[in-house]
JSON list of C-alpha atoms in Angstrom, two decimals:
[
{"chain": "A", "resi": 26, "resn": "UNK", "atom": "CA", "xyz": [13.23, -22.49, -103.28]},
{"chain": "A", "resi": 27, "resn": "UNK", "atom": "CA", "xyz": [11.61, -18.98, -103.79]},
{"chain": "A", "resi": 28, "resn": "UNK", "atom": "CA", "xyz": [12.31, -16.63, -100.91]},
{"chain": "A", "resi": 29, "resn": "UNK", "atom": "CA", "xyz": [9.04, -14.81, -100.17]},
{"chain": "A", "resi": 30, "resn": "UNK", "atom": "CA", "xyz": [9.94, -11.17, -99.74]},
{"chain": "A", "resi": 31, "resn": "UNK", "atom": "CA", "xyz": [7.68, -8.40, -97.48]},
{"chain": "A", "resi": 32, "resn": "UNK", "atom": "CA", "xyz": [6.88, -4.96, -98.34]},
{"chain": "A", "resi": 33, "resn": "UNK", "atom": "CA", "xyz": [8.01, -2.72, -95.31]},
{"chain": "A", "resi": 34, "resn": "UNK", "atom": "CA", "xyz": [7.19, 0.71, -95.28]},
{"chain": "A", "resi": 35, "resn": "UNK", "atom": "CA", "xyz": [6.23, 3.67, -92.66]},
{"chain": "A", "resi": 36, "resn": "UNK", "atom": "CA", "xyz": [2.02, 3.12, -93.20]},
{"chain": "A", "resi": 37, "resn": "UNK", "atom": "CA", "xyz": [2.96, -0.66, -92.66]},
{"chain": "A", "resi": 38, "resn": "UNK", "atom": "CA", "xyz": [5.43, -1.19, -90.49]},
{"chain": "A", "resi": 39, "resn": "UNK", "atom": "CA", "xyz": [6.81, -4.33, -88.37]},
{"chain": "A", "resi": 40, "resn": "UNK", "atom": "CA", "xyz": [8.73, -4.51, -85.04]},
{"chain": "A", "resi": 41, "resn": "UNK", "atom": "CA", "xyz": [11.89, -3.81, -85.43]},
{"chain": "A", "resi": 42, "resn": "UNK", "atom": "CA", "xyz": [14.35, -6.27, -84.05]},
{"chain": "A", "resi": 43, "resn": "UNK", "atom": "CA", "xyz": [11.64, -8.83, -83.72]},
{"chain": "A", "resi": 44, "resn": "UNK", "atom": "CA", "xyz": [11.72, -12.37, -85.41]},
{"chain": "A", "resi": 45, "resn": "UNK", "atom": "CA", "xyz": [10.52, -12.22, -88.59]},
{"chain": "A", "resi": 46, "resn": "UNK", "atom": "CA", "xyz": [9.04, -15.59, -88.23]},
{"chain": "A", "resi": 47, "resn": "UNK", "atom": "CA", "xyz": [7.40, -15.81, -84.94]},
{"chain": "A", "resi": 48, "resn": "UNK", "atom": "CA", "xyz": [8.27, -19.73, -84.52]},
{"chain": "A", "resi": 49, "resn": "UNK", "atom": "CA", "xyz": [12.00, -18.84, -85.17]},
{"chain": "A", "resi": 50, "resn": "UNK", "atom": "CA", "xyz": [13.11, -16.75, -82.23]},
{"chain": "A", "resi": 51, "resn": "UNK", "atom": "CA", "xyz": [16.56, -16.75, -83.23]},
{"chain": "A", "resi": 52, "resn": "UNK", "atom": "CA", "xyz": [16.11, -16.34, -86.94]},
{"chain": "A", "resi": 53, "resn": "UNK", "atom": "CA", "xyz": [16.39, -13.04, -89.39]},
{"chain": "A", "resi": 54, "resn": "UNK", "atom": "CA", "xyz": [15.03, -9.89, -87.54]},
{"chain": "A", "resi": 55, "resn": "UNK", "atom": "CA", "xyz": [12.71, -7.00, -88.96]},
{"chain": "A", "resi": 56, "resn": "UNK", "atom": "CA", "xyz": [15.14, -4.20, -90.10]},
{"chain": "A", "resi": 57, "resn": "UNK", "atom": "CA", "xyz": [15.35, -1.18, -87.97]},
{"chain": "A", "resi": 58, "resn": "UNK", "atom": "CA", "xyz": [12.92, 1.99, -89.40]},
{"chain": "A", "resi": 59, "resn": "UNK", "atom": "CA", "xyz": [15.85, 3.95, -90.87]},
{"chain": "A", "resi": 60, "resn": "UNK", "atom": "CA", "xyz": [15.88, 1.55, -93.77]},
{"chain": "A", "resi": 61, "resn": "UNK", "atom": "CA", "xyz": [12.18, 3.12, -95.12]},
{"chain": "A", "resi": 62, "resn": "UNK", "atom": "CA", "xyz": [11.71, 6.11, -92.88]},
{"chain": "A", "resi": 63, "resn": "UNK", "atom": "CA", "xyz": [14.57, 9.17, -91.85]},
{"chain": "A", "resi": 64, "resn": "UNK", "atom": "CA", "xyz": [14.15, 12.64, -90.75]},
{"chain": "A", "resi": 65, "resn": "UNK", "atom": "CA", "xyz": [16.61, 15.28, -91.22]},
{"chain": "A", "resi": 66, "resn": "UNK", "atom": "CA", "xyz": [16.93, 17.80, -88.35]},
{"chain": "A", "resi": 67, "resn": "UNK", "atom": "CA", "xyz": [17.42, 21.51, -88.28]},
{"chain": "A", "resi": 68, "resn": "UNK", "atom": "CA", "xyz": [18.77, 23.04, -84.90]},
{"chain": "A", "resi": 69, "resn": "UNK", "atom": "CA", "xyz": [19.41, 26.91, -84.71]},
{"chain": "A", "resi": 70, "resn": "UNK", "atom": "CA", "xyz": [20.60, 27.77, -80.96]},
{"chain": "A", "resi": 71, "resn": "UNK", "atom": "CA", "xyz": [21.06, 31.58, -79.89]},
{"chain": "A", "resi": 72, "resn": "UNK", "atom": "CA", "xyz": [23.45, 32.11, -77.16]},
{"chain": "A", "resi": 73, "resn": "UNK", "atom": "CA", "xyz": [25.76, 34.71, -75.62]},
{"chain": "A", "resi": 74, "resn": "UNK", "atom": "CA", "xyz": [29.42, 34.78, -75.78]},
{"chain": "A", "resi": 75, "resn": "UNK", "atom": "CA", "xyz": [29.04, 32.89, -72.50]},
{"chain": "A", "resi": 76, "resn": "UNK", "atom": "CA", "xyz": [27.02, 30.03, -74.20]},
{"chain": "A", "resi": 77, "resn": "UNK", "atom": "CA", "xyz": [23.66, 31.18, -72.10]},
{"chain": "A", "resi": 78, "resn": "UNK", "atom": "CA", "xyz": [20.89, 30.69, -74.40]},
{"chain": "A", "resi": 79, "resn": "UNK", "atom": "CA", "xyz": [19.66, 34.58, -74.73]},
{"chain": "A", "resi": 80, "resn": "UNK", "atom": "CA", "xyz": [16.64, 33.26, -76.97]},
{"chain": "A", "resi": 81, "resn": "UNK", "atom": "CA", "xyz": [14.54, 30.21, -77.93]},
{"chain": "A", "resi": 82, "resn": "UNK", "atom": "CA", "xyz": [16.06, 27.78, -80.02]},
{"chain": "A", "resi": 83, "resn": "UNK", "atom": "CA", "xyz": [14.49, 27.41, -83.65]},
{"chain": "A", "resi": 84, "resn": "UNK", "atom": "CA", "xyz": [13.71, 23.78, -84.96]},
{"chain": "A", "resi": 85, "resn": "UNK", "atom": "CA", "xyz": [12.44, 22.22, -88.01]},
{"chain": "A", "resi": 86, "resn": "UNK", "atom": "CA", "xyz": [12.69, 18.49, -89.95]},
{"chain": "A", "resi": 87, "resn": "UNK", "atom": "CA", "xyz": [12.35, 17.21, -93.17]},
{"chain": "A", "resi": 88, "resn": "UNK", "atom": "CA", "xyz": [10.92, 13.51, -93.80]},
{"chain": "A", "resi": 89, "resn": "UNK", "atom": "CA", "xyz": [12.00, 11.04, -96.05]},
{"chain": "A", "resi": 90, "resn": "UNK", "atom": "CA", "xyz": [10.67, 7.54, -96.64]},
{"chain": "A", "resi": 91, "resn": "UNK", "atom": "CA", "xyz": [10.55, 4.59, -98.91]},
{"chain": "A", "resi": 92, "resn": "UNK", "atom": "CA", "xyz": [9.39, 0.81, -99.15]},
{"chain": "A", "resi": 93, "resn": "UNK", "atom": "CA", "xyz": [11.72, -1.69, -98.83]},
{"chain": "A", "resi": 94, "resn": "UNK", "atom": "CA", "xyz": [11.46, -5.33, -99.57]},
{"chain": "A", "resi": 95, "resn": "UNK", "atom": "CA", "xyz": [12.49, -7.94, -96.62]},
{"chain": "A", "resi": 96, "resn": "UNK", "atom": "CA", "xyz": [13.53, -11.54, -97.80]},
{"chain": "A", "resi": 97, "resn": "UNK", "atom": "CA", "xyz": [11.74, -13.58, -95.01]},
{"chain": "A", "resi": 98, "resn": "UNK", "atom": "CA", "xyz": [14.48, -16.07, -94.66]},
{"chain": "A", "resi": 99, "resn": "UNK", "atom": "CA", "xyz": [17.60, -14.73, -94.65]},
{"chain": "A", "resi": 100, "resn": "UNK", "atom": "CA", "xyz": [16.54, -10.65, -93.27]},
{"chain": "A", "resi": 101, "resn": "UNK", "atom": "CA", "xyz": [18.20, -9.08, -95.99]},
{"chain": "A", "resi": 102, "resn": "UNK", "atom": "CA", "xyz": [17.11, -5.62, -96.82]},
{"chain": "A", "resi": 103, "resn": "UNK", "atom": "CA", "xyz": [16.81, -5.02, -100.71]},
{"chain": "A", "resi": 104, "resn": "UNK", "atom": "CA", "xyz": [16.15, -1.20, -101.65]},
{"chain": "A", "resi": 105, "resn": "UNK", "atom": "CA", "xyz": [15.94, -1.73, -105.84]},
{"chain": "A", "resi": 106, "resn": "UNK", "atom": "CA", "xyz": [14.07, -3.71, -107.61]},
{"chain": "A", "resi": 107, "resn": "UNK", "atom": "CA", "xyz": [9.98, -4.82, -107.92]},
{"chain": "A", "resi": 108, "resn": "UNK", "atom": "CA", "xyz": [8.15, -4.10, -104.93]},
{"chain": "A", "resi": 109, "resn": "UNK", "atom": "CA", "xyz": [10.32, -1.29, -103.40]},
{"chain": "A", "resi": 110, "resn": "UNK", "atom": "CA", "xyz": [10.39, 2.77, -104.25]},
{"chain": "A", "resi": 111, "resn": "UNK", "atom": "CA", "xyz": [12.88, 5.41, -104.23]},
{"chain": "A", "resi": 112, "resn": "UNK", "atom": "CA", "xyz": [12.99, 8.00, -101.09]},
{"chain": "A", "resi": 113, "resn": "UNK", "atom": "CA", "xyz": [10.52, 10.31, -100.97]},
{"chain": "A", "resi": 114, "resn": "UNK", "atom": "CA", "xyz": [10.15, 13.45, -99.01]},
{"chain": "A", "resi": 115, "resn": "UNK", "atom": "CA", "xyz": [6.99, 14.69, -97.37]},
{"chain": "A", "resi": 116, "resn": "UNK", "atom": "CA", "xyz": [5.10, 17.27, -99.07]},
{"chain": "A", "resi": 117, "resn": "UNK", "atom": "CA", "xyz": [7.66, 17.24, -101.73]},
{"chain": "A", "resi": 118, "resn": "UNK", "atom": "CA", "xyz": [9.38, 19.54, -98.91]},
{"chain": "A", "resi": 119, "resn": "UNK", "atom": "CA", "xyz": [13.54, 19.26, -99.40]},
{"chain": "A", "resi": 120, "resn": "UNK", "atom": "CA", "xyz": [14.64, 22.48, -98.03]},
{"chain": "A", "resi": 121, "resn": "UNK", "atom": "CA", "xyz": [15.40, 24.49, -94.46]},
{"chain": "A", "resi": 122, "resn": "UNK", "atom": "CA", "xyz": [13.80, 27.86, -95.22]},
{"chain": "A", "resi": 123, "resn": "UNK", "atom": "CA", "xyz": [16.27, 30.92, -93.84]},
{"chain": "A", "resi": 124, "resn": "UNK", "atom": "CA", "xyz": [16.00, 32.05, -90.19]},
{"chain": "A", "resi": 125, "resn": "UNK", "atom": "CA", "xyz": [15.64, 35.57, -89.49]},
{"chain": "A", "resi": 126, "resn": "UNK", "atom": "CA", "xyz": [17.56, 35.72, -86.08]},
{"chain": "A", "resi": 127, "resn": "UNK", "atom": "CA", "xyz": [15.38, 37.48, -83.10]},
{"chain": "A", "resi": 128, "resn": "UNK", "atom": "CA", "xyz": [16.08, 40.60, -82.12]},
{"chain": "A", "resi": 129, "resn": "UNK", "atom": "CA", "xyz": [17.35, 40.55, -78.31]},
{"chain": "A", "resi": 130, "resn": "UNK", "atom": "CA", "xyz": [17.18, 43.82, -76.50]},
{"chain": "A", "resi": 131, "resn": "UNK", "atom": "CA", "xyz": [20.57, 44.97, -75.48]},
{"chain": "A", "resi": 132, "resn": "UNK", "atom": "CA", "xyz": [22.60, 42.60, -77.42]},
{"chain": "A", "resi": 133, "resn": "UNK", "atom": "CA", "xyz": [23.28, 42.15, -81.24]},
{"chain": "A", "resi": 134, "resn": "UNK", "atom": "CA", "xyz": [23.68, 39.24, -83.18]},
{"chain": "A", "resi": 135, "resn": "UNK", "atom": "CA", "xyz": [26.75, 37.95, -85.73]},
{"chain": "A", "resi": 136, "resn": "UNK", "atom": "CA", "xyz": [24.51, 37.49, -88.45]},
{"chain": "A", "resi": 137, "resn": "UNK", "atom": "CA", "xyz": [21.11, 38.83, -89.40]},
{"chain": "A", "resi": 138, "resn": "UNK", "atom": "CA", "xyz": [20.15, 35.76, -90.35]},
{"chain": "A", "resi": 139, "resn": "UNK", "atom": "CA", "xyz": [20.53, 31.60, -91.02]},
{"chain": "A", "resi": 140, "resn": "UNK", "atom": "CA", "xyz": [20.70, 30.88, -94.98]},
{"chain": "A", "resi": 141, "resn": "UNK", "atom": "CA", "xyz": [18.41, 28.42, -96.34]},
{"chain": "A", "resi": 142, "resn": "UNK", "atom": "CA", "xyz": [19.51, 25.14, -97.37]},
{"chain": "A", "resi": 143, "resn": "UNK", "atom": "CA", "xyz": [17.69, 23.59, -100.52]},
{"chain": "A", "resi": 144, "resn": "UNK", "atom": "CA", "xyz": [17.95, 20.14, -101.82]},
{"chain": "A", "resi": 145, "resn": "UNK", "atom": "CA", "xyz": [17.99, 18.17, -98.89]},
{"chain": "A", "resi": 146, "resn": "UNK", "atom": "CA", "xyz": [17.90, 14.27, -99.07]},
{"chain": "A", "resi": 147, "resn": "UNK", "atom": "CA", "xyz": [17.67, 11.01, -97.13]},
{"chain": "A", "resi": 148, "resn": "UNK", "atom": "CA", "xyz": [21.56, 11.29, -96.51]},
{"chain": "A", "resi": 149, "resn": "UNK", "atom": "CA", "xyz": [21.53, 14.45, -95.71]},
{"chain": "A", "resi": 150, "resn": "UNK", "atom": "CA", "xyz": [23.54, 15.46, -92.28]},
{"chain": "A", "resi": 151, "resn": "UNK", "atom": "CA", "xyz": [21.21, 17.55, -89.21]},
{"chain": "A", "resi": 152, "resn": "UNK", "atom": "CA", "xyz": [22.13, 20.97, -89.67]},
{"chain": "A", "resi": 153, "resn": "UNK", "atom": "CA", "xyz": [23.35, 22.39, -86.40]},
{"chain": "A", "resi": 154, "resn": "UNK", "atom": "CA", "xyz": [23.73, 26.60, -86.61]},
{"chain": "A", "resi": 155, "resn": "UNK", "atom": "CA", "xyz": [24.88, 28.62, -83.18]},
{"chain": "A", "resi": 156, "resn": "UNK", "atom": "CA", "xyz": [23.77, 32.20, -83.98]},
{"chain": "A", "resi": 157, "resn": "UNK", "atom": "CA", "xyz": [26.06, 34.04, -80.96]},
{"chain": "A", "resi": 158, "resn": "UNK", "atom": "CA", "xyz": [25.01, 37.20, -79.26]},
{"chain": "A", "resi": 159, "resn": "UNK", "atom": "CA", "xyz": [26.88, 40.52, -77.47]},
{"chain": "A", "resi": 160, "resn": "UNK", "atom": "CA", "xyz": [26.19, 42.87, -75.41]},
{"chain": "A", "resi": 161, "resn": "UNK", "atom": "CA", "xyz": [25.69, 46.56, -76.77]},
{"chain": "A", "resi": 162, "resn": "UNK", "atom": "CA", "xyz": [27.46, 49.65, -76.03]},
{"chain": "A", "resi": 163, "resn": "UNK", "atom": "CA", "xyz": [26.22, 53.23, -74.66]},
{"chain": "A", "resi": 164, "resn": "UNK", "atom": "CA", "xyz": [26.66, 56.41, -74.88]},
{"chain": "A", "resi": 165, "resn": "UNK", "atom": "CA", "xyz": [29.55, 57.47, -72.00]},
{"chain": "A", "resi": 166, "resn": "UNK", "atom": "CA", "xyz": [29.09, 61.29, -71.01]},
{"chain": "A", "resi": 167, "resn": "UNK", "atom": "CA", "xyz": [32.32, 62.53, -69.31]},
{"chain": "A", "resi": 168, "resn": "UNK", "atom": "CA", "xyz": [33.61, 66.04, -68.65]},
{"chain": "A", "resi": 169, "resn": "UNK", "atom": "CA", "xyz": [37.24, 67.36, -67.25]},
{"chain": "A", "resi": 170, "resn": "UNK", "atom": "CA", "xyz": [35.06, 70.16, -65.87]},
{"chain": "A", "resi": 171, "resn": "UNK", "atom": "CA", "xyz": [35.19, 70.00, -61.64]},
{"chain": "A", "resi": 172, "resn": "UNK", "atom": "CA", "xyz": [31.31, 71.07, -61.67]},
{"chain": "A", "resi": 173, "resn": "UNK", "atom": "CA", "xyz": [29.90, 68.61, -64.30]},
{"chain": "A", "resi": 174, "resn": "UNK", "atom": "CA", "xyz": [26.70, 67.20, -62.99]},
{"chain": "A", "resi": 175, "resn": "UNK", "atom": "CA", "xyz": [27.24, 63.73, -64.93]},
{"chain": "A", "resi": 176, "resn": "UNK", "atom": "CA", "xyz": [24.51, 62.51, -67.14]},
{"chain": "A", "resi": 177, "resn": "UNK", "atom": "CA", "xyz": [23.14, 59.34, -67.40]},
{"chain": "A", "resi": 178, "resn": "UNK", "atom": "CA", "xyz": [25.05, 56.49, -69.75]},
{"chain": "A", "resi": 179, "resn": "UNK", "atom": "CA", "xyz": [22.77, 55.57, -72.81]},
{"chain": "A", "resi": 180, "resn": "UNK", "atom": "CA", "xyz": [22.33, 52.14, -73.99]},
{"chain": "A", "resi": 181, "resn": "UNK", "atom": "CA", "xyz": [22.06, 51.69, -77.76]},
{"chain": "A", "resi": 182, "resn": "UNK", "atom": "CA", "xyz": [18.51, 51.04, -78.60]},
{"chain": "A", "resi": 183, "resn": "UNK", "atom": "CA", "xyz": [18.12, 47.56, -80.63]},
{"chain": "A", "resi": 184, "resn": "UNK", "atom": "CA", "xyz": [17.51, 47.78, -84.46]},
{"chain": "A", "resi": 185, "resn": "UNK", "atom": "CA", "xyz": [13.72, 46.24, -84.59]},
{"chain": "A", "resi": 186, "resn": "UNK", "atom": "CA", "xyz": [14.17, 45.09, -88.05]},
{"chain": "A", "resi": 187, "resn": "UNK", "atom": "CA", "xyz": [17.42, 44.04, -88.21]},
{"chain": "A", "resi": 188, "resn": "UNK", "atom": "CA", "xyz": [19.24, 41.97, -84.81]},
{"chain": "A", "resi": 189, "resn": "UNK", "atom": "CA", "xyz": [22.89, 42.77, -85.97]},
{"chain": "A", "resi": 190, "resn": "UNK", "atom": "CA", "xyz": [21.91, 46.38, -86.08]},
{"chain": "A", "resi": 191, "resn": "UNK", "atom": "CA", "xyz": [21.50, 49.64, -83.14]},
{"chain": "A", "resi": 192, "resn": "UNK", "atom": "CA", "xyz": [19.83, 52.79, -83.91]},
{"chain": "A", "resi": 193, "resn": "UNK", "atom": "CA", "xyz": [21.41, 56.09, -83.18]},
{"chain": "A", "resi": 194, "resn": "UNK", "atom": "CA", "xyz": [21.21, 56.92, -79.10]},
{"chain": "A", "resi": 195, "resn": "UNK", "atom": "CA", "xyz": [19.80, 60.32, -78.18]},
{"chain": "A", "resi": 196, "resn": "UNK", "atom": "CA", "xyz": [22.91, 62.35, -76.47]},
{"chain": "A", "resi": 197, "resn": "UNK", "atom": "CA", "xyz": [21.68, 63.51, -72.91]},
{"chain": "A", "resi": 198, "resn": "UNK", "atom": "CA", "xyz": [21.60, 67.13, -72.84]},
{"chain": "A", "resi": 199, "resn": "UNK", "atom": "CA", "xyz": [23.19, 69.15, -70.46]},
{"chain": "A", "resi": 200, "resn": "UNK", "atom": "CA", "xyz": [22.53, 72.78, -69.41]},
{"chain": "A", "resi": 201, "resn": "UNK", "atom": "CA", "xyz": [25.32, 75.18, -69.77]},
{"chain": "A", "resi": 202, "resn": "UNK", "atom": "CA", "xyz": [27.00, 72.12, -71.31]},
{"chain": "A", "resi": 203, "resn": "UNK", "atom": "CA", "xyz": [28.03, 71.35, -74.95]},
{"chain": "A", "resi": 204, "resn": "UNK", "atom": "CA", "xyz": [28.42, 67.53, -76.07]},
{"chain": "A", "resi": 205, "resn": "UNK", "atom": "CA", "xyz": [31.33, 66.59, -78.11]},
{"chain": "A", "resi": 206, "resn": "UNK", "atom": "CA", "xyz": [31.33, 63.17, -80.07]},
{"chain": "A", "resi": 207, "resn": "UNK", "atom": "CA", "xyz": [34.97, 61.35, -80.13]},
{"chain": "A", "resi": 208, "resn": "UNK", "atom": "CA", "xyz": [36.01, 63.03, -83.09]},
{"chain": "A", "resi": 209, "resn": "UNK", "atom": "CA", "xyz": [35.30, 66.53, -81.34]},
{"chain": "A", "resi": 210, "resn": "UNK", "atom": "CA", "xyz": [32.18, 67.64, -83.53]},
{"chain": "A", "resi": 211, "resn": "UNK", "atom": "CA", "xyz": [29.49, 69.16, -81.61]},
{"chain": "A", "resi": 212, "resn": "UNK", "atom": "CA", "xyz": [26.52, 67.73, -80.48]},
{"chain": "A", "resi": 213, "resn": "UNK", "atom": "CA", "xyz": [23.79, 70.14, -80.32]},
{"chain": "A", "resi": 214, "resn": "UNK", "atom": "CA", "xyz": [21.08, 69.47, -77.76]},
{"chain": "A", "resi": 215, "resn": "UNK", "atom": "CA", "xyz": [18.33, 66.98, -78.92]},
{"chain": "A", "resi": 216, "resn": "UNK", "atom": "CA", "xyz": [20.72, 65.27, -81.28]},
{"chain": "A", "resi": 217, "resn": "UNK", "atom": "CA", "xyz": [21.57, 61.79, -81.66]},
{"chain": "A", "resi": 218, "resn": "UNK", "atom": "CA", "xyz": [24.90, 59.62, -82.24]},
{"chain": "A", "resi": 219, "resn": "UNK", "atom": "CA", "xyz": [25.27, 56.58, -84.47]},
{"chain": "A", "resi": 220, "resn": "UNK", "atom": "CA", "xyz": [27.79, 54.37, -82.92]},
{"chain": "A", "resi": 221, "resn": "UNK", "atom": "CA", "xyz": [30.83, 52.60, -85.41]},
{"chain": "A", "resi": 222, "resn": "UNK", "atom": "CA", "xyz": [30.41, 49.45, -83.13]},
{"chain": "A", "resi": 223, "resn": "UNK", "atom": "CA", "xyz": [27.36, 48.52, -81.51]},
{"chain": "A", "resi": 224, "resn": "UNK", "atom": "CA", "xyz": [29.26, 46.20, -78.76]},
{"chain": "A", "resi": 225, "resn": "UNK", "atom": "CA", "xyz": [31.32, 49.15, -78.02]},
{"chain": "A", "resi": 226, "resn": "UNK", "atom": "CA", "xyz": [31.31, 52.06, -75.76]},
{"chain": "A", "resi": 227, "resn": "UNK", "atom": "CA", "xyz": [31.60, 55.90, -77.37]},
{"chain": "A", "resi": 228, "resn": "UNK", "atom": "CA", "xyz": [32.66, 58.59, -74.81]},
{"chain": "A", "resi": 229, "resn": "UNK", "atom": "CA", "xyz": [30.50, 61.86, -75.39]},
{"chain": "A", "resi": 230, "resn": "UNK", "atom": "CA", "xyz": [32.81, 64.63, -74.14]},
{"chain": "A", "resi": 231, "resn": "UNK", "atom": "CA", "xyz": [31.40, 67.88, -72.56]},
{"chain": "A", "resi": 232, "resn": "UNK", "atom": "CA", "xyz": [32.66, 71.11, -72.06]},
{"chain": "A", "resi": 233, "resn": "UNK", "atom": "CA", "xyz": [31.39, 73.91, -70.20]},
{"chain": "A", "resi": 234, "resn": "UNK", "atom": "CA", "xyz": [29.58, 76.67, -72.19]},
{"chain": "A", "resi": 235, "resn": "UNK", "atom": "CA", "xyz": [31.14, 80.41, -71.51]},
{"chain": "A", "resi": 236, "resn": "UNK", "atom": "CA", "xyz": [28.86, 82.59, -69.81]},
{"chain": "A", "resi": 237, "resn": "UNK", "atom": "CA", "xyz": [28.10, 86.29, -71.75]},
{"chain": "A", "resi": 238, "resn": "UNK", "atom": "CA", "xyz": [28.46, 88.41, -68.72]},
{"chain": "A", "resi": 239, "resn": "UNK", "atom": "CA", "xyz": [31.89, 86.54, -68.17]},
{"chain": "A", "resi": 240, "resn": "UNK", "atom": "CA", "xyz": [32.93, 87.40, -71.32]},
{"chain": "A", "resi": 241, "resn": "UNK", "atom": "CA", "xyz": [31.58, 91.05, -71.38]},
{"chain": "A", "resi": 242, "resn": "UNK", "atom": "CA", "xyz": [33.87, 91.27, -68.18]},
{"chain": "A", "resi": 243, "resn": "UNK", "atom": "CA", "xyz": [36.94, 89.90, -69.42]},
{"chain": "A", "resi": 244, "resn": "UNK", "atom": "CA", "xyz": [37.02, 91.51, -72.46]},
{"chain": "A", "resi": 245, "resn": "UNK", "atom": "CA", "xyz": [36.66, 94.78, -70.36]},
{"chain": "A", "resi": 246, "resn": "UNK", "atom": "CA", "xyz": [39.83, 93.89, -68.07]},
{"chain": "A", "resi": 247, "resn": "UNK", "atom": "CA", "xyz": [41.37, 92.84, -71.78]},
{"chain": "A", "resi": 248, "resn": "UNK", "atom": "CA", "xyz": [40.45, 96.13, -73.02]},
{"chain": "A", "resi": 249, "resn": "UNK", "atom": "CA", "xyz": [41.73, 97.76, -69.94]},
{"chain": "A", "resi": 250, "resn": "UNK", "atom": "CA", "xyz": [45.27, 96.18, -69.83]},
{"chain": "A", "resi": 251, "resn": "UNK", "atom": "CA", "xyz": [45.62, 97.23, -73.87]},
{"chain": "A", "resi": 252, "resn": "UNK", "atom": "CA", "xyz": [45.39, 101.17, -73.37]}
]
């Protein structure tokens, strides 16, 4: 005897888990939808070192589907032959385009960005990225001078265009002061300093300018003791 056989597919679905023949309750069941019909999931999650999530998580699927043939009496699936076709994906759409990660102020990201992946199919695994976020440095003005002022620490300004990335941070200028970077250049007033590492601090050393009419003096009282 001829098994009749049934077309399944996503535009004409049945029940899954349901008899396929109403009057035979405990006969063959529909197949469940992932025989004709599976999605492949893209998760990007950006947290802090902490796992906090420090921005909103990026998402995106690809669809694949098929018909599938159902032998009536015995349930069987059959995936070749007359009456079924291959997987298919929507759109013709097979790939996860890249991810430019967001730019968080005061923190920087491990990577720039999520690279694509192309040539997705129905077997395909969900892609599951954790882009991971830390906190930037600043700008640390100390002095061994008893009558330093202080000056206020500088956070790192954020890279718009680029979330891995600061910018250089404007040194604080202070009068009758002269900034040092780590490497004891000078810092004249208005500049700026481009850190090494953005998650780390840099300490901007000052030293007290000399005052002319304190140098006019001693040079006098030099002068003085030389005769």
């Amino acid at each position: 005897m001829k098994h009749q056989l049934t077309p399944v597919n996503p535009t004409d679905p049945k029940t899954p888990g349901t008899p396929i023949n109403p009057d035979e309750p405990d006969g063959p069941k529909w197949p469940t939808s992932t025989n004709y019909d599976k999605t492949v999931n893209e998760t990007i999650s950006y947290v802090d070192q902490n796992g906090h999530v420090v921005a909103k998580q990026h998402t995106d699927s690809v669809n694949f589907t098929r018909t599938v043939v159902v032998d009536n009496v015995t349930g069987e699936v059959i995936t070749s032959g007359a009456g079924t076709t291959a997987w298919t994906a929507t759109n013709g759409d097979t790939t996860f385009d890249a991810v430019v990660s967001p730019v968080v102020p005061g923190s920087v990201a491990d990577k720039a960005q999520t690279a694509a992946v192309n040539d997705l199919n129905a077997d395909s695994a969900d892609v599951n990225e954790t882009v991971t976020y830390t906190k930037v440095g600043s700008l640390v003005p100390s002095s061994s001078d008893g009558n330093f002022p202080g000056a206020p620490t500088v956070v790192y300004p954020n890279d718009p265009s680029d979330a891995t990335k600061v910018t250089p941070a404007s040194v604080p200028t202070v009068p009758g002061y002269t900034a040092h970077d780590p490497e004891g250049h000078v810092l004249t007033s208005g500049s700026s300093y481009q850190p090494s590492d953005p998650t780390k601090d840099t300490t901007i050393t000052y030293t007290a300018d000399k005052q002319k009419g304190r140098d006019i003096h001693e040079s006098r009282i030099i002068g003085t003791k030389l005769k």
